[in-house]
C-alpha positions as a printed Julia matrix, in Angstrom:
195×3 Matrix{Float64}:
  88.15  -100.51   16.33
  87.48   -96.88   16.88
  83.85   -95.3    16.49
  82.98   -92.22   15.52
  81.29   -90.39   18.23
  78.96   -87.47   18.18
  78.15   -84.96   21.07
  74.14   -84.69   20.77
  73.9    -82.81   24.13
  74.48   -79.41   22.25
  71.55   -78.9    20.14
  72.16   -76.19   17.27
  70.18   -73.16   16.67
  67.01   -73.85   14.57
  67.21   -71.61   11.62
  63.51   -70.22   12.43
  64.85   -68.99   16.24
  67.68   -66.97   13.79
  64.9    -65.51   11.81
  62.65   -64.22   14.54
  65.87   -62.6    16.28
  66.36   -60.64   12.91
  63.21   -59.7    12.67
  62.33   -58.5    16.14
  65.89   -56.73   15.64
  65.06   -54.83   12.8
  61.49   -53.78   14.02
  63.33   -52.73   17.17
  65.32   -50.27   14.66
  62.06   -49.3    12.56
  60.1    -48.45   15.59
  63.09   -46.28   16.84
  63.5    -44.43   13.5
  59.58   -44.06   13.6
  59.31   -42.52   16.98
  62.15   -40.25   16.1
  60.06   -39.0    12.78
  56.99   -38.85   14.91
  58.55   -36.69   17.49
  60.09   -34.36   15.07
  57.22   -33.51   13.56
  55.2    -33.09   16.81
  57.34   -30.74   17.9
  57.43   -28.74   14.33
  53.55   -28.83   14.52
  53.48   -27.4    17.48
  56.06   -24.82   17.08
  54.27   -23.51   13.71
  50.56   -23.97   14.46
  50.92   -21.99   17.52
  51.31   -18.8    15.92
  47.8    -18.3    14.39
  45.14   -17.34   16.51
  41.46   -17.63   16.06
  38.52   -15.9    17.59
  34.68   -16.03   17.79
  32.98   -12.91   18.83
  29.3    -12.55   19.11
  28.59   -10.26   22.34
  31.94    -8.65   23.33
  34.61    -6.94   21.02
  38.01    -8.19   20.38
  41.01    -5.81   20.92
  44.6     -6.65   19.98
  47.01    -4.26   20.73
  50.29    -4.01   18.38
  53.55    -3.14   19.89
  56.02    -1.05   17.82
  58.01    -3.01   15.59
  55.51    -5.75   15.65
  52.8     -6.14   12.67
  49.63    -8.06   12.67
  48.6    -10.66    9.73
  44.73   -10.95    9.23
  44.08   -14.17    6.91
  40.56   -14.56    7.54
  37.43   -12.0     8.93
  33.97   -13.4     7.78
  30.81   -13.14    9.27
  27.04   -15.23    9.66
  23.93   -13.94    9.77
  23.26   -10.39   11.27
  22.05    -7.56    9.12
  24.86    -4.95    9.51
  28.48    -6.07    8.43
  31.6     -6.67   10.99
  34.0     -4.13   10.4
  38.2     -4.45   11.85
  38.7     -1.12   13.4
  42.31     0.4    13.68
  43.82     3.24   15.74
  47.04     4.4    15.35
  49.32     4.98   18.79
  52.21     7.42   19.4
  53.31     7.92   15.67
  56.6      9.79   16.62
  57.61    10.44   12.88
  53.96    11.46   11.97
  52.66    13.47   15.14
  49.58    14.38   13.56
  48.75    10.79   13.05
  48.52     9.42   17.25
  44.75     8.6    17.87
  43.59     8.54   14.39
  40.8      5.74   13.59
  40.09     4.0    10.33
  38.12     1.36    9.15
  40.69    -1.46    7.48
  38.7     -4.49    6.74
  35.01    -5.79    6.45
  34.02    -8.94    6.97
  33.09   -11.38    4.45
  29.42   -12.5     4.78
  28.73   -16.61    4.6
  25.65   -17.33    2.65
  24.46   -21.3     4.23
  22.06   -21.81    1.45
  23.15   -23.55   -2.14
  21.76   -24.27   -5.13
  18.55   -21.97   -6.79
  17.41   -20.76   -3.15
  21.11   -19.01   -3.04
  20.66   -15.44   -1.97
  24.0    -14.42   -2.9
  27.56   -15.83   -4.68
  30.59   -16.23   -1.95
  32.54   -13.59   -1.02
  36.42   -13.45   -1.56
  37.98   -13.39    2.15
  40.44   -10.22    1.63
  43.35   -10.23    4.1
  45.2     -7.27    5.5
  48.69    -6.03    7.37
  48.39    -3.85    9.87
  52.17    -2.66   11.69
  52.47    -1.49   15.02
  52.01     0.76   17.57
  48.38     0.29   16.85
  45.0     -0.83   18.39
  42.77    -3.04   16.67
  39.14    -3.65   17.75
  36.5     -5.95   16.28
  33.1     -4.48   17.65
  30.27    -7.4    17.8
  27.42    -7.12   15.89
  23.68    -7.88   16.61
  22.19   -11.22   15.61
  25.76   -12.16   13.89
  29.2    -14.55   14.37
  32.38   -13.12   13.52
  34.94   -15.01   12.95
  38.8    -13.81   12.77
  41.92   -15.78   12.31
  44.88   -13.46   13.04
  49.14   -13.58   13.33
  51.33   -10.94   15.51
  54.66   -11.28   14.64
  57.65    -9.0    14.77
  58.96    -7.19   12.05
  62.01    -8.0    10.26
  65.64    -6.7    11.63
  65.77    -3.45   10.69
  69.36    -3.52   10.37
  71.72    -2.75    6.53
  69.99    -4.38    3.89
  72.54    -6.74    2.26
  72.44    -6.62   -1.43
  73.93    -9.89   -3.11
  75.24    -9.33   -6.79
  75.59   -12.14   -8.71
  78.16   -12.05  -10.95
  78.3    -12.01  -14.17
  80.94   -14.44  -16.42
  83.6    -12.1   -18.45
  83.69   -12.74  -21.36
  86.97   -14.98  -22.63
  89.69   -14.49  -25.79
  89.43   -18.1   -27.64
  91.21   -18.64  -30.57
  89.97   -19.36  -33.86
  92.1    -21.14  -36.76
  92.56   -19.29  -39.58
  94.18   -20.83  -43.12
  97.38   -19.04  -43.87
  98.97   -19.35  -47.35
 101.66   -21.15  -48.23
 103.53   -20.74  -50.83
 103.38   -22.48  -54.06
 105.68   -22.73  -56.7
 105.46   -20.29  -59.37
 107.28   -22.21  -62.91
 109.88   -20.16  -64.22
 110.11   -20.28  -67.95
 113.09   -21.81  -69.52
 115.31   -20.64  -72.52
């Protein structure tokens, strides 16, 4: 008589074991694709948020100086407390197409004043914060003011190639022959009379 006999030495894979390699597997790919996203944006974060600068000035002035081709961005200029108001002071540097220009000040901007107190004891309604372009060669200087906090958020960049201008036309569709059916006459019998 032969017996059947079975090898129990070899123990299979519980099905649980399977599931926890899958799992740690795929978390192993999540965490991967997540670091990757994290990353990505870190670095675009960094690249963008870098541009703006802000600045507090309560004793000394701020000067930025504007290279040719270069423009500066002013999104923000307000001011707290004091009793005079900030102003953004610009002077213009060797203006070769405008000689009579070089060295010429003017006031651009004013700050916008922050009124702290709400509600019936308001002194005054908020300002609108006005922002302002200034291009290059130029000087700017924020002079302090007594007993107040200016505050300026600003953005050098450089101006736009100044290469051709590409124009892009779009065309227009021309307009197509279609043909339309028209009924055409056939003809019918006349009767003919008959002797």
């Amino acid at each position: 008589m032969r017996f059947l006999y079975f090898d129990l030495r070899q123990t299979p894979i519980p099905i649980g074991r399977r599931l926890e390699n899958a799992y740690l597997q795929t978390m192993k790919i999540l965490f991967g694709r997540y670091l990757v996203a994290c990353v990505m944006l870190g670095i675009t974060t960094f690249v963008f948020a870098g541009e703006f600068k802000s600045r507090i000035i309560t004793s000394s002035p701020l000067m930025i100086t504007i290279p040719d081709n270069h423009f500066l961005k002013v999104s923000n200029f307000t001011q707290e407390g004091g009793v005079d108001r900030g102003v953004l002071t610009v002077t213009l540097n060797d203006q070769s197409d405008q000689t009579s220009q070089t060295g010429q000040t003017a006031n651009v901007l004013t700050a916008s004043r922050i009124d702290s107190s709400t509600g019936g004891a308001s002194q005054n309604p908020p300002e609108i914060i006005n922002r302002v372009i200034i291009a290059g060669p130029a000087q700017v200087t924020v002079a302090p003011v007594l007993g107040a906090t200016l505050f300026i958020s600003y953005r050098k960049l450089p101006e736009a190639s100044t290469g051709t201008t590409t124009v892009v036309i779009a065309p227009t569709p021309t307009p197509t022959v279609t043909s339309t059916p028209t009924v055409t006459p056939t003809p019918t019998a006349t009767p003919t009379p008959t002797p």
